[in-house]
Short mmCIF file of C-alpha atoms in Angstrom, two decimals:
data_model
loop_
_atom_site.label_atom_id
_atom_site.label_comp_id
_atom_site.label_asym_id
_atom_site.label_seq_id
_atom_site.Cartn_x
_atom_site.Cartn_y
_atom_site.Cartn_z
CA MET A 1 -35.36 -115.89 80.26
CA SER A 2 -36.13 -111.76 81.10
CA LEU A 3 -39.12 -110.47 80.41
CA HIS A 4 -40.35 -106.96 78.50
CA ALA A 5 -43.35 -105.19 77.76
CA TYR A 6 -44.56 -103.16 75.40
CA ARG A 7 -47.64 -100.74 75.65
CA ALA A 8 -49.21 -99.29 72.07
CA SER A 9 -52.06 -99.76 69.75
CA LEU A 10 -52.16 -103.87 68.89
CA LEU A 11 -53.00 -104.92 65.76
CA TRP A 12 -52.77 -109.30 65.43
CA PHE A 13 -54.25 -112.07 63.95
CA PRO A 14 -55.72 -114.51 67.11
CA ASP A 15 -55.48 -117.53 65.44
CA GLY A 16 -53.13 -116.99 62.97
CA HIS A 17 -55.10 -119.28 60.81
CA SER A 18 -57.43 -116.53 58.93
CA HIS A 19 -57.61 -113.07 58.46
CA HIS A 20 -60.10 -111.74 60.92
CA VAL A 21 -57.71 -109.29 62.53
CA GLN A 22 -57.97 -108.70 66.25
CA PHE A 23 -56.72 -104.68 67.43
CA GLU A 24 -56.35 -103.25 71.04
CA SER A 25 -56.66 -99.62 71.18
CA ASP A 26 -54.89 -99.70 74.39
CA GLY A 27 -52.04 -102.79 74.61
CA LEU A 28 -50.59 -104.35 76.15
CA LEU A 29 -47.28 -106.78 74.31
CA VAL A 30 -44.79 -109.09 76.85
CA THR A 31 -41.77 -110.89 75.44
CA GLU A 32 -39.59 -113.56 76.87
CA ARG A 33 -36.12 -114.34 76.02
CA HIS A 34 -35.63 -118.44 76.53
CA ALA A 35 -32.71 -119.85 76.84
CA ASP A 36 -31.72 -120.50 73.38
CA GLY A 37 -31.73 -116.99 72.64
CA VAL A 38 -34.84 -116.01 71.02
CA ALA A 39 -37.11 -113.79 72.26
CA ARG A 40 -40.99 -114.66 72.27
CA ILE A 41 -44.33 -113.61 72.16
CA LYS A 42 -45.34 -114.49 76.25
CA ALA A 43 -48.67 -112.66 76.83
CA ILE A 44 -50.63 -109.96 74.19
CA GLY A 45 -54.10 -107.86 75.65
CA PRO A 46 -55.98 -105.18 77.12
CA HIS A 47 -52.89 -103.22 79.53
CA ALA A 48 -55.66 -102.75 81.52
CA LEU A 49 -55.86 -106.58 81.71
CA LEU A 50 -52.41 -107.41 81.66
CA HIS A 51 -50.94 -105.43 83.88
CA ALA A 52 -52.03 -106.39 86.90
CA GLN A 53 -50.06 -109.52 86.00
CA TYR A 54 -46.58 -108.07 84.69
CA PRO A 55 -46.87 -104.71 87.20
CA GLU A 56 -43.35 -105.58 87.97
CA VAL A 57 -41.68 -105.82 84.19
CA ALA A 58 -40.27 -102.89 82.55
CA CYS A 59 -42.30 -101.39 80.24
CA THR A 60 -41.64 -99.46 77.13
CA ASP A 61 -44.52 -96.79 76.86
CA TRP A 62 -45.25 -96.57 72.66
CA ARG A 63 -48.82 -94.75 73.06
CA GLY A 64 -50.49 -93.75 69.83
CA ARG A 65 -48.70 -96.38 67.42
CA TRP A 66 -49.43 -99.11 66.97
CA ILE A 67 -47.40 -102.71 66.96
CA ALA A 68 -47.85 -104.89 63.62
CA PRO A 69 -46.14 -107.90 63.29
CA GLY A 70 -43.03 -107.71 61.32
CA PHE A 71 -44.06 -108.31 57.35
CA VAL A 72 -42.43 -111.79 55.45
CA ASP A 73 -41.51 -111.56 51.92
CA MET A 74 -42.23 -115.14 50.32
CA HIS A 75 -39.97 -114.22 46.80
CA ILE A 76 -37.00 -111.89 46.96
CA HIS A 77 -33.47 -112.07 44.92
CA TYR A 78 -31.16 -110.19 47.22
CA ALA A 79 -28.24 -109.90 44.44
CA GLN A 80 -31.03 -107.85 42.08
CA THR A 81 -31.07 -105.38 44.70
CA ASP A 82 -29.17 -103.14 42.04
CA VAL A 83 -30.90 -104.36 39.59
CA ILE A 84 -34.36 -103.30 40.67
CA ALA A 85 -35.76 -99.73 38.08
CA SER A 86 -33.57 -101.01 35.10
CA PRO A 87 -35.63 -101.08 32.26
CA ALA A 88 -36.89 -104.04 30.06
CA ASP A 89 -38.44 -105.23 27.57
CA GLY A 90 -40.45 -109.03 29.11
CA LEU A 91 -38.85 -111.41 31.49
CA LEU A 92 -36.75 -113.16 29.20
CA PRO A 93 -33.96 -109.38 27.60
CA TRP A 94 -34.70 -108.45 31.92
CA LEU A 95 -32.81 -111.40 32.61
CA ASN A 96 -30.23 -111.45 30.33
CA ASN A 97 -29.43 -107.11 30.01
CA TYR A 98 -29.09 -107.01 33.78
CA THR A 99 -29.96 -109.44 35.78
CA PHE A 100 -27.20 -112.03 34.75
CA PRO A 101 -24.56 -110.08 34.11
CA GLN A 102 -25.37 -108.50 37.96
CA GLU A 103 -25.46 -111.19 39.38
CA ILE A 104 -21.99 -112.39 37.44
CA ARG A 105 -20.11 -110.62 40.88
CA PHE A 106 -21.81 -112.49 43.53
CA ALA A 107 -18.62 -114.83 42.35
CA ASP A 108 -16.93 -111.78 45.08
CA PRO A 109 -17.28 -112.47 48.64
CA VAL A 110 -16.86 -109.23 49.72
CA HIS A 111 -18.84 -107.38 47.32
CA ALA A 112 -21.81 -110.48 48.03
CA GLN A 113 -21.51 -109.09 51.53
CA GLU A 114 -21.58 -105.18 50.26
CA VAL A 115 -24.91 -105.69 49.16
CA ALA A 116 -26.02 -108.45 51.58
CA HIS A 117 -25.88 -105.94 54.43
CA PHE A 118 -27.58 -104.19 52.61
CA PHE A 119 -30.28 -105.45 51.60
CA VAL A 120 -31.00 -106.33 55.16
CA ASP A 121 -30.85 -102.52 55.83
CA GLU A 122 -33.36 -101.66 52.87
CA LEU A 123 -36.20 -104.73 54.44
CA LEU A 124 -35.87 -103.88 57.66
CA ARG A 125 -36.32 -99.89 56.89
CA ASN A 126 -39.92 -101.65 54.74
CA GLY A 127 -40.79 -103.50 58.29
CA VAL A 128 -39.75 -106.44 56.30
CA THR A 129 -38.51 -109.28 59.76
CA THR A 130 -38.95 -112.17 57.64
CA ALA A 131 -37.22 -113.07 53.32
CA LEU A 132 -37.28 -116.36 51.27
CA THR A 133 -34.54 -115.24 48.45
CA PHE A 134 -32.50 -116.34 45.61
CA ALA A 135 -28.92 -115.79 46.72
CA THR A 136 -26.69 -115.95 43.11
CA ALA A 137 -25.10 -119.40 41.20
CA HIS A 138 -22.47 -119.37 43.97
CA THR A 139 -21.55 -120.03 47.76
CA ALA A 140 -19.94 -117.25 48.39
CA SER A 141 -23.14 -115.16 47.77
CA VAL A 142 -25.37 -117.92 50.44
CA ASP A 143 -22.39 -117.51 53.21
CA ALA A 144 -22.20 -114.03 52.00
CA PHE A 145 -26.95 -113.63 53.10
CA PHE A 146 -26.43 -116.06 56.15
CA GLN A 147 -23.92 -113.96 57.79
CA VAL A 148 -25.19 -110.34 58.05
CA ALA A 149 -28.50 -112.57 58.99
CA GLN A 150 -26.51 -114.26 61.92
CA GLN A 151 -25.03 -110.90 62.56
CA ARG A 152 -28.44 -109.63 62.72
CA GLN A 153 -30.35 -112.10 64.59
CA LEU A 154 -32.81 -112.30 61.98
CA ARG A 155 -35.10 -115.29 60.86
CA MET A 156 -34.40 -115.55 57.09
CA LEU A 157 -34.86 -118.09 54.57
CA ALA A 158 -32.27 -118.70 51.26
CA GLY A 159 -30.83 -120.54 48.70
CA ARG A 160 -27.72 -121.13 46.18
CA VAL A 161 -29.08 -120.96 42.97
CA LEU A 162 -29.05 -124.14 40.36
CA GLN A 163 -28.54 -123.37 36.59
CA ASP A 164 -26.51 -125.56 34.65
CA ARG A 165 -27.83 -124.73 31.27
CA HIS A 166 -29.01 -122.09 29.02
CA SER A 167 -26.98 -120.13 31.41
CA PRO A 168 -24.45 -117.35 30.76
CA ASP A 169 -19.93 -118.09 31.96
CA GLY A 170 -20.29 -116.95 35.32
CA LEU A 171 -23.16 -117.76 36.74
CA ARG A 172 -23.83 -121.53 34.57
CA ASP A 173 -22.50 -123.85 37.15
CA VAL A 174 -19.72 -127.00 35.49
CA SER A 175 -21.58 -129.71 36.00
CA ALA A 176 -25.63 -130.76 37.92
CA GLN A 177 -23.48 -133.19 40.50
CA GLN A 178 -21.01 -130.48 41.42
CA SER A 179 -24.23 -128.07 42.07
CA LEU A 180 -25.76 -130.43 43.66
CA TYR A 181 -23.12 -130.89 45.79
CA GLU A 182 -22.58 -127.56 46.95
CA THR A 183 -25.83 -127.28 47.58
CA GLU A 184 -25.21 -130.00 50.37
CA GLU A 185 -22.41 -128.34 52.13
CA LEU A 186 -24.68 -125.42 52.16
CA ILE A 187 -27.56 -127.37 53.80
CA ALA A 188 -25.35 -128.95 56.18
CA ARG A 189 -24.32 -125.53 56.83
CA TRP A 190 -26.61 -122.92 56.77
CA HIS A 191 -30.04 -125.21 57.39
CA GLY A 192 -31.82 -124.50 61.53
CA VAL A 193 -28.51 -123.37 62.38
CA ASP A 194 -29.73 -120.26 64.95
CA ARG A 195 -32.98 -118.90 62.37
CA LEU A 196 -31.51 -119.19 59.62
CA GLY A 197 -33.54 -122.13 57.09
CA TYR A 198 -32.25 -123.81 53.58
CA ALA A 199 -33.98 -122.89 50.76
CA ILE A 200 -33.55 -126.37 47.43
CA THR A 201 -33.01 -123.04 44.98
CA PRO A 202 -33.33 -124.24 40.84
CA ARG A 203 -34.24 -120.58 39.45
CA PHE A 204 -36.61 -121.90 36.66
CA ALA A 205 -37.36 -124.75 34.44
CA PRO A 206 -35.02 -123.28 31.52
CA THR A 207 -31.83 -122.97 32.86
CA SER A 208 -31.59 -126.25 35.00
CA THR A 209 -30.49 -130.24 33.09
CA GLU A 210 -33.01 -132.77 34.19
CA ALA A 211 -30.37 -133.82 36.06
CA GLN A 212 -29.88 -131.56 37.90
CA LEU A 213 -34.30 -130.68 38.48
CA ARG A 214 -33.49 -134.85 39.43
CA GLY A 215 -30.58 -134.03 41.72
CA ALA A 216 -32.53 -131.11 43.36
CA GLY A 217 -35.82 -133.57 43.98
CA GLU A 218 -33.81 -136.01 45.78
CA LEU A 219 -31.50 -133.42 48.09
CA ALA A 220 -34.96 -131.91 49.09
CA ALA A 221 -36.72 -135.73 49.67
CA GLN A 222 -33.36 -136.46 51.74
CA HIS A 223 -34.45 -132.66 53.93
CA PRO A 224 -37.61 -132.61 54.57
CA SER A 225 -37.44 -129.20 56.71
CA VAL A 226 -35.75 -127.66 54.20
CA TRP A 227 -37.51 -125.51 51.63
CA VAL A 228 -37.76 -125.21 48.18
CA GLN A 229 -38.31 -122.36 45.86
CA THR A 230 -38.71 -121.56 42.07
CA HIS A 231 -40.23 -119.36 39.22
CA VAL A 232 -43.32 -120.83 37.63
CA ALA A 233 -46.17 -120.40 35.47
CA GLU A 234 -44.56 -116.23 35.10
CA ASN A 235 -44.50 -115.26 30.84
CA ALA A 236 -45.85 -116.53 28.20
CA ASP A 237 -42.64 -116.71 26.74
CA GLU A 238 -40.50 -118.81 29.78
CA ILE A 239 -44.54 -120.88 28.90
CA GLN A 240 -43.75 -121.88 25.12
CA TRP A 241 -39.74 -123.03 26.43
CA VAL A 242 -40.55 -124.85 28.82
CA ALA A 243 -42.34 -126.28 26.95
CA GLU A 244 -40.84 -127.37 24.59
CA LEU A 245 -37.21 -128.13 26.76
CA PHE A 246 -39.70 -130.49 28.94
CA PRO A 247 -42.51 -131.65 25.69
CA GLN A 248 -43.28 -135.12 28.23
CA SER A 249 -44.54 -133.07 31.17
CA ARG A 250 -48.27 -131.78 31.09
CA SER A 251 -47.34 -128.85 31.95
CA TYR A 252 -44.83 -125.77 33.41
CA LEU A 253 -45.92 -127.37 36.99
CA GLY A 254 -45.98 -130.44 35.85
CA VAL A 255 -42.14 -130.42 35.01
CA TYR A 256 -41.21 -130.45 38.29
CA GLU A 257 -43.97 -132.48 39.83
CA ASP A 258 -42.08 -135.01 38.04
CA MET A 259 -39.08 -134.45 38.92
CA GLY A 260 -40.23 -134.58 43.01
CA LEU A 261 -39.81 -131.10 43.62
CA LEU A 262 -43.36 -129.80 44.17
CA ARG A 263 -44.16 -130.64 48.27
CA GLU A 264 -44.51 -128.78 51.65
CA ARG A 265 -42.42 -125.96 51.56
CA SER A 266 -42.05 -125.39 47.69
CA VAL A 267 -42.87 -122.17 46.95
CA TYR A 268 -43.15 -121.60 43.74
CA ALA A 269 -43.18 -117.99 42.33
CA HIS A 270 -45.87 -116.20 39.97
CA CYS A 271 -47.66 -119.14 39.02
CA LEU A 272 -49.48 -116.47 36.53
CA HIS A 273 -50.36 -119.19 33.59
CA LEU A 274 -51.86 -122.19 35.55
CA ASP A 275 -54.61 -124.33 35.00
CA ALA A 276 -57.27 -125.86 37.91
CA ASN A 277 -55.17 -128.73 37.59
CA ASP A 278 -51.94 -127.41 38.03
CA ARG A 279 -54.31 -125.36 41.25
CA ASP A 280 -55.08 -128.84 42.01
CA LEU A 281 -52.12 -130.14 42.10
CA MET A 282 -50.36 -127.59 44.43
CA ALA A 283 -53.27 -127.89 46.78
CA GLU A 284 -52.69 -131.17 47.19
CA ARG A 285 -49.49 -131.62 47.17
CA GLY A 286 -48.97 -128.08 50.22
CA ALA A 287 -47.18 -125.99 47.46
CA THR A 288 -47.51 -122.55 47.55
CA ALA A 289 -48.00 -119.92 45.23
CA ALA A 290 -45.72 -116.61 45.87
CA VAL A 291 -47.87 -113.01 44.72
CA CYS A 292 -45.57 -110.21 42.61
CA PRO A 293 -47.97 -108.43 41.60
CA THR A 294 -44.92 -104.66 40.94
CA SER A 295 -43.08 -107.27 39.33
CA ASN A 296 -46.01 -109.74 37.23
CA LEU A 297 -47.18 -105.05 36.63
CA PHE A 298 -43.62 -103.98 35.25
CA LEU A 299 -42.79 -106.68 33.59
CA ASP A 300 -45.92 -106.97 31.76
CA SER A 301 -46.79 -110.77 32.57
CA GLY A 302 -50.20 -111.06 34.80
CA PHE A 303 -52.22 -111.14 36.73
CA PHE A 304 -52.71 -113.93 39.51
CA ASN A 305 -55.94 -114.60 39.98
CA PHE A 306 -57.59 -114.51 43.12
CA GLU A 307 -60.64 -115.86 42.96
CA GLN A 308 -59.38 -119.16 41.42
CA ALA A 309 -56.24 -119.66 44.23
CA GLN A 310 -59.17 -119.32 46.88
CA ALA A 311 -61.99 -121.49 45.27
CA HIS A 312 -59.27 -123.74 44.86
CA HIS A 313 -57.56 -124.04 48.30
CA LEU A 314 -54.42 -123.37 47.10
CA GLN A 315 -52.11 -121.09 49.87
CA HIS A 316 -51.13 -118.12 48.42
CA GLY A 317 -48.98 -115.40 50.09
CA LEU A 318 -48.08 -111.40 48.84
CA ALA A 319 -44.02 -110.93 47.58
CA SER A 320 -41.87 -107.94 46.62
CA ASP A 321 -40.07 -110.13 44.34
CA VAL A 322 -37.52 -107.32 43.54
CA GLY A 323 -35.71 -106.70 41.41
CA GLY A 324 -38.31 -106.96 39.08
CA GLY A 325 -40.57 -105.78 41.75
CA THR A 326 -40.73 -102.06 42.14
CA SER A 327 -40.25 -101.86 45.87
CA PHE A 328 -39.29 -103.64 48.81
CA SER A 329 -42.22 -101.93 50.46
CA PRO A 330 -44.73 -103.83 51.69
CA PHE A 331 -47.07 -101.44 51.07
CA HIS A 332 -47.35 -100.72 47.84
CA THR A 333 -46.69 -104.95 47.10
CA MET A 334 -50.71 -104.72 49.35
CA HIS A 335 -51.69 -102.89 46.82
CA ALA A 336 -50.59 -104.00 44.06
CA ALA A 337 -52.52 -106.74 44.85
CA TYR A 338 -55.77 -105.00 45.17
CA THR A 339 -55.64 -103.74 42.03
CA VAL A 340 -54.59 -106.68 40.33
CA ALA A 341 -57.30 -108.59 41.86
CA ARG A 342 -60.17 -106.51 41.15
CA GLN A 343 -58.46 -106.64 37.23
CA SER A 344 -58.64 -110.01 37.42
CA ALA A 345 -61.79 -111.13 38.02
CA GLY A 346 -63.32 -109.38 34.99
CA LYS A 347 -65.79 -106.68 35.02
CA ASN A 348 -67.70 -107.45 38.50
CA GLY A 349 -64.06 -107.60 39.87
CA HIS A 350 -62.64 -108.98 43.34
CA SER A 351 -61.91 -106.40 46.02
CA LEU A 352 -59.25 -108.14 48.81
CA SER A 353 -60.58 -106.61 52.57
CA ALA A 354 -57.83 -104.20 54.30
CA GLU A 355 -57.26 -106.81 57.10
CA HIS A 356 -57.06 -109.99 54.21
CA LEU A 357 -54.27 -107.93 51.91
CA TRP A 358 -52.92 -106.94 55.54
CA TRP A 359 -52.50 -111.04 56.64
CA LEU A 360 -51.54 -112.82 53.23
CA HIS A 361 -48.78 -110.44 53.29
CA THR A 362 -47.84 -111.51 57.34
CA ALA A 363 -49.18 -115.03 58.82
CA GLY A 364 -50.36 -115.49 56.39
CA ALA A 365 -46.82 -115.73 54.58
CA ALA A 366 -45.93 -117.16 57.62
CA GLN A 367 -47.85 -120.02 57.39
CA ALA A 368 -47.27 -120.59 53.70
CA LEU A 369 -44.02 -120.81 54.32
CA GLY A 370 -45.22 -123.30 56.51
CA LEU A 371 -44.26 -120.82 59.52
CA SER A 372 -47.56 -120.94 61.63
CA GLY A 373 -46.37 -119.71 65.24
CA VAL A 374 -43.94 -118.98 64.22
CA VAL A 375 -42.88 -115.16 62.38
CA GLY A 376 -46.14 -112.92 60.85
CA ASN A 377 -48.06 -112.06 63.91
CA LEU A 378 -47.95 -111.61 67.43
CA ALA A 379 -49.39 -114.53 69.25
CA VAL A 380 -48.59 -116.48 71.70
CA GLY A 381 -45.63 -118.75 71.19
CA CYS A 382 -44.21 -116.36 68.01
CA ASP A 383 -40.97 -114.42 68.03
CA ALA A 384 -41.00 -111.40 68.86
CA ASP A 385 -40.78 -109.13 65.30
CA PHE A 386 -42.78 -107.44 64.90
CA LEU A 387 -43.22 -103.10 63.88
CA VAL A 388 -43.74 -100.26 65.76
CA LEU A 389 -45.75 -98.07 63.23
CA ASN A 390 -46.66 -94.24 62.69
CA PRO A 391 -50.15 -93.43 61.53
CA ALA A 392 -50.32 -89.86 61.58
CA SER A 393 -46.09 -90.20 59.21
CA THR A 394 -46.90 -87.63 56.92
CA PRO A 395 -49.32 -84.89 57.47
CA LEU A 396 -52.18 -86.67 54.49
CA MET A 397 -51.72 -90.03 56.71
CA ALA A 398 -52.20 -87.93 59.74
CA ARG A 399 -56.08 -86.50 57.89
CA ARG A 400 -57.02 -89.68 56.97
CA THR A 401 -55.88 -92.24 59.60
CA ALA A 402 -58.12 -89.81 62.09
CA ALA A 403 -61.04 -89.40 59.70
CA ALA A 404 -61.42 -93.24 59.85
CA GLU A 405 -64.50 -94.61 60.23
CA SER A 406 -63.44 -98.26 61.00
CA LEU A 407 -60.37 -100.37 61.61
CA GLN A 408 -60.93 -101.79 57.64
CA GLU A 409 -60.56 -98.26 57.10
CA GLN A 410 -57.60 -96.98 59.04
CA LEU A 411 -55.53 -100.70 57.26
CA PHE A 412 -56.50 -99.69 54.02
CA ALA A 413 -55.42 -96.18 54.27
CA MET A 414 -52.46 -97.31 55.03
CA ILE A 415 -52.19 -99.65 53.15
CA VAL A 416 -52.71 -97.23 49.68
CA LEU A 417 -50.58 -94.65 51.37
CA GLY A 418 -47.61 -96.51 53.23
CA ASP A 419 -44.01 -95.94 52.95
CA ASP A 420 -41.52 -97.06 54.45
CA ARG A 421 -41.95 -93.63 56.82
CA LEU A 422 -45.37 -95.25 58.27
CA VAL A 423 -42.94 -97.79 59.96
CA GLU A 424 -41.23 -95.61 62.72
CA ARG A 425 -39.33 -98.68 64.77
CA VAL A 426 -38.93 -102.38 64.01
CA VAL A 427 -37.84 -105.32 66.55
CA VAL A 428 -35.81 -108.41 65.74
CA ASN A 429 -35.94 -110.98 68.27
CA GLY A 430 -36.41 -108.61 70.83
CA ARG A 431 -33.99 -105.55 70.58
CA VAL A 432 -35.05 -102.87 69.11
CA GLY A 433 -33.54 -100.84 65.78
CA ALA A 434 -32.00 -104.46 65.12
#
């Protein structure tokens, strides 16, 4: 076991279960690498106090910079990296015209690995150290992504997409049985290996037969530690399509409930058009919502109602949803979430504080994924995945943060004005510049 210390301003969430933030202007962060190869936070606090406890530990001096938790992206498609910024008239035309043709290419493991490398580089450049991502309907796409993540010692979650109908040749599964067999093989090969986790991944209800969805639910019951990820209630046309395909279910969300896919560690992207019963059911089952504001604005899908989610105790966190989303940057996502919250609450508005927005993309997102105390925070015991932020990264940023009269103002300025330039360094598993 080895120790290392970092001196800088520190930003973190002391209890990990609320958005109350703590800031130490001159702090010390101490990490320790354990026998399993994972570096974790050993101590955090004022430099004046902790330096006396760790006087002989090698220390990296980053005064003038902020150390903050690595961001957590709850929903993203690595195979859609080359689809970002593609024009479309809405969700379903966008899928058919851009997404499906690109995803067909991921049957080629060489192509899949090249994109995976670029994707991971882009995540890290923007300060995202953990993500829950869709691969494609090819086992090669999953293997490629996990191989790259493993090489980089990242904590990442991913899954092979299940889609056995209403999909083009090259993506449509030959049979539900074969797709589920391949999923089980991938779980055995990757889930819990190093810092990796598997997610059972039906694309969305319309592209899976009842047999495939029920089989996915059975797999989820057999493997309670794996994740489930899919989409729900994103778009009006999609919702109507689901109602026609599954007339026996109460709602779009009810389809997944009927198939055994609503449980803890199940992550539902979008959740824009849910009613009170849906929100209560998700909260009761421990399912969570991945909120994708840049994607929802771009595809004109609707606004996530943060106020209603909070009222119904529905866990939620932020996500980029690249390539429907328009940026890998968590700062762009947080800014869009602020705008959406104001719009969704009507004339009186609903303002999310800067610390709440930040929490929803770090410790709050980790909690929603069942990874509280593991990633998304600098609390003792968390993995040593963190960012070095430069509040003077641009002339405007430097001017605005220097003039800020409170921590809230500084954080809000970073959210509105920030991009990848704000992220000066990334530390993954205790390694700088991973």
